[in-house]
Each structure stands twice: as C-alpha cells, then as structure tokens.
Short mmCIF file of C-alpha atoms in Angstrom, two decimals:
data_model
loop_
_atom_site.label_atom_id
_atom_site.label_comp_id
_atom_site.label_asym_id
_atom_site.label_seq_id
_atom_site.Cartn_x
_atom_site.Cartn_y
_atom_site.Cartn_z
CA MET A 1 4.49 -139.01 -62.42
CA LEU A 2 2.11 -139.72 -65.29
CA SER A 3 3.59 -139.01 -68.73
CA ARG A 4 0.57 -136.83 -69.52
CA VAL A 5 1.22 -134.58 -66.53
CA ALA A 6 4.97 -134.43 -67.14
CA ASP A 7 4.39 -133.58 -70.80
CA ALA A 8 1.98 -130.75 -69.93
CA ILE A 9 4.36 -129.23 -67.38
CA TYR A 10 7.34 -129.54 -69.71
CA TRP A 11 5.59 -127.91 -72.68
CA MET A 12 3.87 -125.27 -70.58
CA SER A 13 7.28 -124.04 -69.44
CA ARG A 14 8.79 -124.28 -72.93
CA TYR A 15 5.99 -122.23 -74.48
CA LEU A 16 6.24 -119.57 -71.77
CA GLU A 17 10.00 -119.31 -72.29
CA ARG A 18 9.55 -119.26 -76.07
CA ALA A 19 7.07 -116.38 -75.86
CA GLU A 20 9.48 -114.39 -73.72
CA ASN A 21 12.38 -115.04 -76.07
CA ILE A 22 10.41 -113.99 -79.14
CA ALA A 23 9.75 -110.73 -77.31
CA ARG A 24 13.49 -110.46 -76.73
CA PHE A 25 14.13 -111.03 -80.46
CA LEU A 26 11.70 -108.24 -81.35
CA ASP A 27 13.16 -105.99 -78.69
CA VAL A 28 16.77 -106.32 -79.84
CA ASN A 29 15.84 -105.62 -83.46
CA TRP A 30 13.72 -102.62 -82.45
CA HIS A 31 16.65 -101.14 -80.55
CA LEU A 32 18.86 -101.69 -83.58
CA THR A 33 16.46 -99.69 -85.76
CA LEU A 34 16.80 -96.80 -83.29
CA ASP A 35 20.57 -97.01 -82.86
CA THR A 36 21.64 -97.70 -86.44
CA PRO A 37 22.01 -94.62 -88.67
CA GLY A 38 20.40 -94.23 -92.08
CA GLY A 39 17.76 -96.89 -91.62
CA ARG A 40 20.32 -99.68 -92.02
CA GLY A 41 18.92 -101.37 -88.94
CA GLU A 42 15.56 -101.97 -90.64
CA GLN A 43 16.16 -105.67 -91.12
CA TRP A 44 13.37 -107.88 -89.81
CA MET A 45 13.53 -111.07 -91.89
CA PRO A 46 16.53 -112.35 -89.88
CA LEU A 47 14.14 -112.82 -86.95
CA VAL A 48 11.95 -115.14 -89.02
CA SER A 49 15.06 -117.01 -90.14
CA ALA A 50 16.20 -117.31 -86.53
CA MET A 51 12.96 -119.05 -85.64
CA GLY A 52 13.62 -121.55 -88.43
CA ASP A 53 10.40 -120.53 -90.21
CA PHE A 54 11.61 -118.62 -93.26
CA ASP A 55 10.07 -121.14 -95.67
CA LEU A 56 6.72 -120.97 -93.88
CA PHE A 57 6.73 -117.17 -94.03
CA ALA A 58 7.73 -117.14 -97.70
CA ALA A 59 5.07 -119.73 -98.61
CA ARG A 60 2.37 -117.40 -97.29
CA GLY A 61 3.56 -114.63 -99.60
CA LEU A 62 3.70 -112.01 -96.87
CA PRO A 63 5.59 -108.73 -97.38
CA GLU A 64 8.95 -108.50 -95.63
CA ASP A 65 8.31 -105.23 -93.80
CA ARG A 66 8.47 -104.36 -90.12
CA GLU A 67 4.73 -104.29 -89.41
CA THR A 68 4.05 -107.61 -91.11
CA ILE A 69 6.89 -109.42 -89.36
CA ILE A 70 6.05 -108.03 -85.92
CA ARG A 71 2.42 -109.07 -86.44
CA PHE A 72 3.56 -112.52 -87.65
CA LEU A 73 5.88 -113.15 -84.69
CA ALA A 74 3.68 -111.60 -82.02
CA PHE A 75 0.02 -111.97 -82.97
CA ASP A 76 -0.51 -114.41 -85.85
CA PRO A 77 -2.84 -117.15 -84.54
CA GLU A 78 -2.03 -119.38 -87.54
CA TYR A 79 1.70 -119.29 -86.80
CA SER A 80 2.47 -121.85 -84.11
CA ASN A 81 5.50 -119.98 -82.75
CA SER A 82 3.93 -116.54 -82.42
CA ILE A 83 3.72 -115.09 -78.93
CA VAL A 84 -0.07 -115.38 -78.84
CA SER A 85 0.06 -119.01 -80.08
CA CYS A 86 2.74 -119.96 -77.55
CA LEU A 87 0.73 -118.46 -74.71
CA GLY A 88 -2.43 -120.19 -75.92
CA ARG A 89 -0.66 -123.54 -75.82
CA ALA A 90 0.95 -122.77 -72.48
CA ARG A 91 -2.50 -121.93 -71.09
CA ASP A 92 -4.03 -125.11 -72.56
CA ASN A 93 -1.35 -127.23 -70.92
CA ALA A 94 -1.64 -125.33 -67.64
CA ARG A 95 -5.40 -125.88 -67.57
CA THR A 96 -4.91 -129.66 -67.66
CA ILE A 97 -2.62 -129.62 -64.63
CA ARG A 98 -4.27 -127.03 -62.40
CA GLU A 99 -4.10 -129.49 -59.50
CA ILE A 100 -0.29 -129.56 -59.88
CA ILE A 101 0.64 -125.91 -60.31
CA PRO A 102 -0.07 -123.11 -57.78
CA THR A 103 -3.33 -121.22 -58.19
CA GLU A 104 -1.42 -117.94 -58.49
CA MET A 105 0.58 -119.39 -61.36
CA TRP A 106 -2.52 -120.45 -63.28
CA GLU A 107 -4.07 -117.02 -62.74
CA GLN A 108 -0.97 -115.27 -64.06
CA ILE A 109 -0.77 -117.51 -67.14
CA ASN A 110 -4.46 -116.99 -67.86
CA THR A 111 -4.18 -113.22 -67.44
CA PHE A 112 -1.00 -113.15 -69.54
CA TYR A 113 -2.74 -114.93 -72.42
CA HIS A 114 -5.76 -112.63 -72.38
CA LEU A 115 -3.53 -109.54 -72.16
CA VAL A 116 -1.73 -110.54 -75.36
CA ARG A 117 -5.01 -111.42 -77.10
CA GLU A 118 -6.33 -107.95 -76.27
CA ALA A 119 -3.11 -106.39 -77.52
CA ALA A 120 -3.56 -108.27 -80.80
CA LYS A 121 -6.98 -106.68 -81.36
CA GLY A 122 -5.56 -103.18 -81.40
CA CYS A 123 -1.99 -103.86 -82.37
CA ASP A 124 -1.22 -100.69 -84.39
CA ALA A 125 0.62 -99.13 -81.46
CA VAL A 126 2.71 -102.29 -80.97
CA LEU A 127 3.55 -102.46 -84.69
CA ASN A 128 4.79 -98.86 -84.57
CA ASN A 129 6.73 -99.32 -81.33
CA PRO A 130 6.95 -102.84 -79.83
CA TYR A 131 9.17 -101.83 -76.89
CA HIS A 132 6.48 -101.54 -74.19
CA PHE A 133 4.69 -104.67 -75.36
CA CYS A 134 7.93 -106.71 -75.38
CA ASP A 135 8.86 -105.37 -71.96
CA GLU A 136 5.47 -106.40 -70.59
CA VAL A 137 5.82 -109.91 -72.05
CA LYS A 138 9.25 -110.31 -70.44
CA ARG A 139 8.03 -109.02 -67.07
CA ARG A 140 4.95 -111.27 -67.07
CA ASP A 141 7.03 -114.34 -67.81
CA LEU A 142 9.55 -113.45 -65.10
CA THR A 143 6.65 -113.09 -62.66
CA ILE A 144 5.37 -116.58 -63.53
CA SER A 145 8.87 -117.99 -63.17
CA GLY A 146 9.19 -116.36 -59.74
CA ILE A 147 5.84 -117.77 -58.59
CA ALA A 148 6.89 -121.23 -59.78
CA GLY A 149 10.17 -121.03 -57.89
CA ASP A 150 8.59 -119.85 -54.67
CA ALA A 151 5.26 -121.71 -54.66
CA MET A 152 5.84 -125.04 -56.42
CA SER A 153 7.21 -127.98 -54.47
CA HIS A 154 10.69 -128.68 -55.80
CA ASP A 155 9.82 -132.24 -56.75
CA GLU A 156 9.57 -134.09 -60.04
CA ALA A 157 7.03 -131.63 -61.45
CA TRP A 158 9.44 -128.79 -60.73
CA ASP A 159 12.25 -130.65 -62.49
CA PHE A 160 10.13 -131.07 -65.63
CA PHE A 161 9.18 -127.38 -65.48
CA ARG A 162 12.84 -126.39 -65.23
CA LEU A 163 13.91 -128.87 -67.90
CA GLY A 164 11.57 -127.43 -70.52
CA ARG A 165 12.43 -123.83 -69.73
CA LEU A 166 16.19 -124.41 -69.73
CA LEU A 167 16.29 -126.33 -73.01
CA GLU A 168 14.18 -123.65 -74.70
CA ARG A 169 16.39 -120.88 -73.31
CA ALA A 170 19.60 -122.52 -74.51
CA ASP A 171 18.16 -122.88 -78.01
CA LYS A 172 16.96 -119.29 -78.27
CA THR A 173 20.16 -117.76 -76.87
CA SER A 174 22.15 -119.51 -79.58
CA ARG A 175 19.70 -118.35 -82.25
CA ILE A 176 19.74 -114.67 -81.31
CA LEU A 177 23.54 -114.74 -81.21
CA ASP A 178 23.68 -116.36 -84.65
CA VAL A 179 21.32 -113.78 -86.15
CA LYS A 180 23.36 -110.85 -84.84
CA TYR A 181 26.69 -112.02 -86.07
CA PHE A 182 25.79 -113.23 -89.53
CA ILE A 183 22.72 -111.30 -90.70
CA LEU A 184 22.12 -108.11 -88.75
CA LEU A 185 25.62 -106.79 -89.51
CA PRO A 186 25.08 -105.41 -93.03
CA HIS A 187 28.66 -105.11 -94.30
CA PRO A 188 31.94 -106.88 -93.39
CA THR A 189 33.61 -103.46 -93.20
CA ASP A 190 31.41 -102.66 -90.19
CA VAL A 191 33.15 -105.28 -88.03
CA GLY A 192 34.90 -103.45 -85.20
CA SER A 193 33.14 -100.16 -85.99
CA ASN A 194 30.95 -98.08 -83.69
CA LEU A 195 27.94 -99.64 -85.42
CA ASP A 196 29.20 -103.10 -84.53
CA TYR A 197 29.58 -102.16 -80.86
CA VAL A 198 26.12 -100.55 -80.79
CA GLN A 199 24.61 -103.77 -82.13
CA TRP A 200 26.41 -105.99 -79.63
CA ALA A 201 25.32 -103.73 -76.76
CA ALA A 202 21.71 -103.83 -78.01
CA LEU A 203 21.84 -107.63 -78.14
CA LEU A 204 23.18 -107.86 -74.58
CA LYS A 205 20.50 -105.46 -73.35
CA ALA A 206 17.71 -107.46 -74.99
CA ILE A 207 18.91 -110.65 -73.29
CA SER A 208 19.14 -108.81 -69.93
CA ALA A 209 22.88 -109.46 -70.02
CA LEU A 210 24.44 -106.02 -70.44
CA GLU A 211 25.12 -105.27 -66.77
CA ALA A 212 26.30 -108.81 -66.01
CA TYR A 213 28.61 -108.73 -69.01
CA ARG A 214 30.09 -105.35 -68.08
CA ARG A 215 30.78 -106.50 -64.54
CA ARG A 216 32.64 -109.52 -65.92
CA HIS A 217 34.45 -108.10 -68.96
CA GLY A 218 34.09 -104.30 -68.98
CA ARG A 219 34.13 -102.90 -72.50
CA ILE A 220 32.29 -104.40 -75.46
CA GLN A 221 34.39 -107.08 -77.16
CA PRO A 222 32.63 -109.39 -79.64
CA GLU A 223 34.66 -112.49 -78.76
CA ARG A 224 34.05 -111.98 -75.05
CA ILE A 225 30.30 -111.58 -75.72
CA VAL A 226 30.26 -114.82 -77.68
CA GLU A 227 32.08 -116.52 -74.82
CA PHE A 228 29.73 -115.00 -72.24
CA LEU A 229 26.53 -116.07 -74.00
CA LEU A 230 27.69 -119.52 -75.08
CA LEU A 231 30.21 -120.77 -72.53
CA ASP A 232 29.81 -118.85 -69.28
CA HIS A 233 29.35 -121.06 -66.20
CA ASP A 234 27.63 -118.41 -64.07
CA PHE A 235 25.28 -116.34 -66.25
CA PRO A 236 21.79 -117.94 -66.19
CA ARG A 237 20.98 -117.20 -69.83
CA SER A 238 24.18 -118.65 -71.30
CA VAL A 239 23.86 -121.82 -73.34
CA LEU A 240 26.27 -123.82 -71.17
CA TRP A 241 24.68 -122.72 -67.86
CA SER A 242 21.22 -123.63 -69.16
CA LEU A 243 22.29 -127.03 -70.49
CA ILE A 244 24.18 -127.99 -67.32
CA ARG A 245 21.10 -127.19 -65.20
CA ALA A 246 18.89 -129.07 -67.67
CA GLN A 247 21.21 -132.06 -67.30
CA GLN A 248 20.86 -131.85 -63.52
CA CYS A 249 17.07 -131.81 -63.88
CA LEU A 250 17.16 -134.92 -66.07
CA HIS A 251 19.25 -136.80 -63.53
CA ALA A 252 17.02 -135.64 -60.67
CA ILE A 253 13.99 -137.04 -62.54
CA THR A 254 15.54 -140.43 -63.30
CA GLY A 255 17.75 -140.82 -60.24
CA THR A 256 20.75 -141.68 -62.41
CA PRO A 257 24.01 -140.47 -60.80
CA MET A 258 25.80 -137.64 -62.60
CA GLY A 259 28.53 -139.01 -64.82
CA TYR A 260 26.37 -141.98 -65.88
CA PHE A 261 23.48 -142.30 -68.32
CA ALA A 262 20.45 -144.56 -68.36
CA ASN A 263 18.68 -143.25 -71.47
CA PRO A 264 19.50 -141.43 -74.73
CA ALA A 265 18.48 -138.03 -73.34
CA GLU A 266 21.03 -138.23 -70.52
CA LYS A 267 23.69 -139.47 -72.93
CA ARG A 268 23.18 -136.74 -75.50
CA ILE A 269 22.96 -133.85 -73.07
CA GLY A 270 25.94 -135.17 -71.12
CA GLN A 271 28.06 -135.32 -74.27
CA LEU A 272 26.94 -131.84 -75.29
CA CYS A 273 27.68 -130.32 -71.87
CA GLY A 274 31.08 -132.00 -71.80
CA ASP A 275 32.02 -130.67 -75.23
CA LEU A 276 30.94 -127.12 -74.37
CA ALA A 277 32.57 -127.15 -70.92
CA TYR A 278 35.98 -127.89 -72.43
CA MET A 279 35.66 -125.54 -75.39
CA SER A 280 37.18 -122.07 -75.66
CA VAL A 281 35.84 -119.09 -77.58
CA GLU A 282 38.86 -119.46 -79.87
CA ASP A 283 37.57 -122.92 -80.79
CA VAL A 284 34.17 -121.41 -81.60
CA VAL A 285 35.64 -118.65 -83.78
CA ALA A 286 37.90 -121.14 -85.58
CA LYS A 287 34.85 -123.21 -86.53
CA GLY A 288 32.93 -120.10 -87.58
CA LEU A 289 30.20 -118.75 -85.32
CA HIS A 290 27.37 -119.50 -87.71
CA GLU A 291 28.61 -123.04 -88.37
CA PHE A 292 29.12 -123.62 -84.67
CA THR A 293 25.66 -122.39 -83.61
CA ASP A 294 24.01 -124.28 -86.47
CA ASN A 295 25.63 -127.51 -85.29
CA LEU A 296 24.79 -126.65 -81.68
CA GLN A 297 21.11 -126.20 -82.54
CA THR A 298 21.10 -129.53 -84.35
CA ARG A 299 22.55 -131.26 -81.30
CA MET A 300 20.06 -129.54 -78.97
CA ASN A 301 17.23 -130.70 -81.25
CA ARG A 302 18.52 -134.25 -80.82
CA VAL A 303 18.39 -133.78 -77.05
CA ASP A 304 14.76 -132.62 -77.43
CA GLU A 305 13.95 -135.70 -79.50
CA ALA A 306 15.54 -137.96 -76.90
CA VAL A 307 13.63 -136.29 -74.06
CA PHE A 308 10.37 -136.81 -75.95
CA ALA A 309 11.19 -140.46 -76.73
CA THR A 310 12.25 -141.15 -73.13
CA PHE A 311 9.38 -139.53 -71.25
CA PHE A 312 6.45 -138.60 -73.49
CA SER A 313 6.15 -140.91 -76.50
CA THR A 314 3.84 -143.47 -74.89
CA PHE A 315 0.71 -141.37 -75.45
CA PRO A 316 -0.56 -138.89 -78.08
CA ALA A 317 0.40 -135.31 -77.30
CA ILE A 318 -2.13 -132.47 -77.39
CA ASP A 319 -1.10 -131.26 -80.86
CA GLY A 320 0.07 -134.52 -82.43
CA ALA A 321 3.15 -136.66 -81.99
CA SER A 322 5.07 -133.74 -80.54
CA GLN A 323 4.05 -130.29 -79.38
CA GLN A 324 7.04 -128.62 -81.00
#
C-alpha cells in the first residue's frame, strides 16, 4: 500500500477516535458537575491539561470557565484538537481515499463533520448542557466504526484503520483516568467518600464501561477500576486490550511473526505490551497513578513516533511532518 494512502487511513481513524474521546471527556465532567454537591464539580481546566494543551490555552489568555472550555474543546477551529478540527481533518483524509473506504463510510464522516459545524454556529445550548451533543458525537463515531467493520475488506487498509484508532484510544483512556484521580478529586479527605464513588461511577459511565465493570467486579472500588481500565485483557477500551490489538495490527501489516520485531514500532509496542501484561494494579499504585500514566503516555508517544518513522516519513504529511 502507498504510504500516502496508509497515512490517510491511519490519521482518519485517529482523528475520529480523538473526537469521540473529547466528547467523553466533556461528558464525564458534565456528569460530575451534576453529581457533586456545592458546585465542587465545576472544574474544567483539568480537561485542557489532559489533552496536553494547558500552555496553549493559557497563552491565548482565555477565561477558565465552563463555557469557554467547552467551546475551546468542542468548537474552536484554531485549536487543532477540538472536536470540529478533528472531524475536519478526518474528513480531509477520508476525501483523499474515497476509492478505499466504503461510500457509506464517507457519507457518514461528511455528515458528521457538517453536523458539528452547524452545532458550532448555535452552540449556546451545548455550552449550557453538552450531554446531548456529546452523546450524538459518540453515537456517530460508533456508527462509522460499525460501517468500517462490516463494509471494509479486512486487508492492509483495515489494519491501518484499526492501528490508528487503537493507539488513540489507549492514549485517551490513560489520560481520562489520570485526570480523575489527581485533579478532579478536590481534597485528599474525599478519598473513599460517597463523592469519590460518585466520581468513579461517572468516569466509568462516560467511557461506556460501567455495566462491563459491574459485571466483572460488582461494587465501585477505585483500585479495581484502575485495573479494569489499564490492565484488563477483555474490555475493548482498556489500555492493555487496545495496545495488544494494535500490536497485532502492526504484525499483520508487516508480516513479522508475533514474538519478533522487524522495526522500532514493533519493538516498542511489544515491550510496552509485555510490561503491562505482567503488571498488577498493586504495581501501578506503588508507582503512583499519576507517575505511572505519565510514563505510559510518554512510552505510547514513542510508539507513535516509531509508527510514523516506519510507515509515513518518506513523504510530507497533509499538515507538516506529522499530523499529530
């Protein structure tokens, strides 16, 4: 497959997944504002920090209130990681590979983009209550994912589509977990309180994990939630599940047998999967959840860099050296 085509498929899927996960970020924080007494849940800057764009936000001198941050994360066309920007880039990439992806998929991506653009024009209702907008973003992305799974040939293009989506998902799951544990909990005395349990339940609900978690572990237990979202082998939004499937996609693309590596991307993701597969939640807690997820994100970024160097670096990308 041409690097140009592979790059477009890979980044199309990453941007779609990123848009959905930003909606999940907004959704979980919105639920916290409803469930937390006394307005203590009105904390929105942690979402900007979770995206790694605190300095960018601060440099623009924007106020740190709910409406501004929702507008920034959802509708700001000058912010490259906003939902509308992600969908614009996903649509641009999809347009260049219309002969590769199913017609129904292109139509859904195009409609999705225009729906969010229209929402941005009259966004007061979303700024006051983002729940329905976030739910629509999640549903639209799930629809596109379902079309891809049922209508795309499961060949090399499919593997690149899955690779981008899975790496993006692993990154964002770790980020939303990190934000909850270290920033959204206002006071150390709240650990183990009803407020703490409400927040953990809201996080699980936003990641569409509440029912799956309850079937596996029953009552809300922070350590079990950390284990479920980071290290579970069966839940398709856990970091480990996503990385193992991404590793399988890499090996399907290159033809390298599992257990071997032929390029830096396979080496780095193999080492990361191995470390996570033999790690317990007690190991995570002993390191400190924030320190662990920070290191995990750094290692996943190195996997991203290796994927780019291995498959896409031989030609200029649409938005520069890398589309990230």
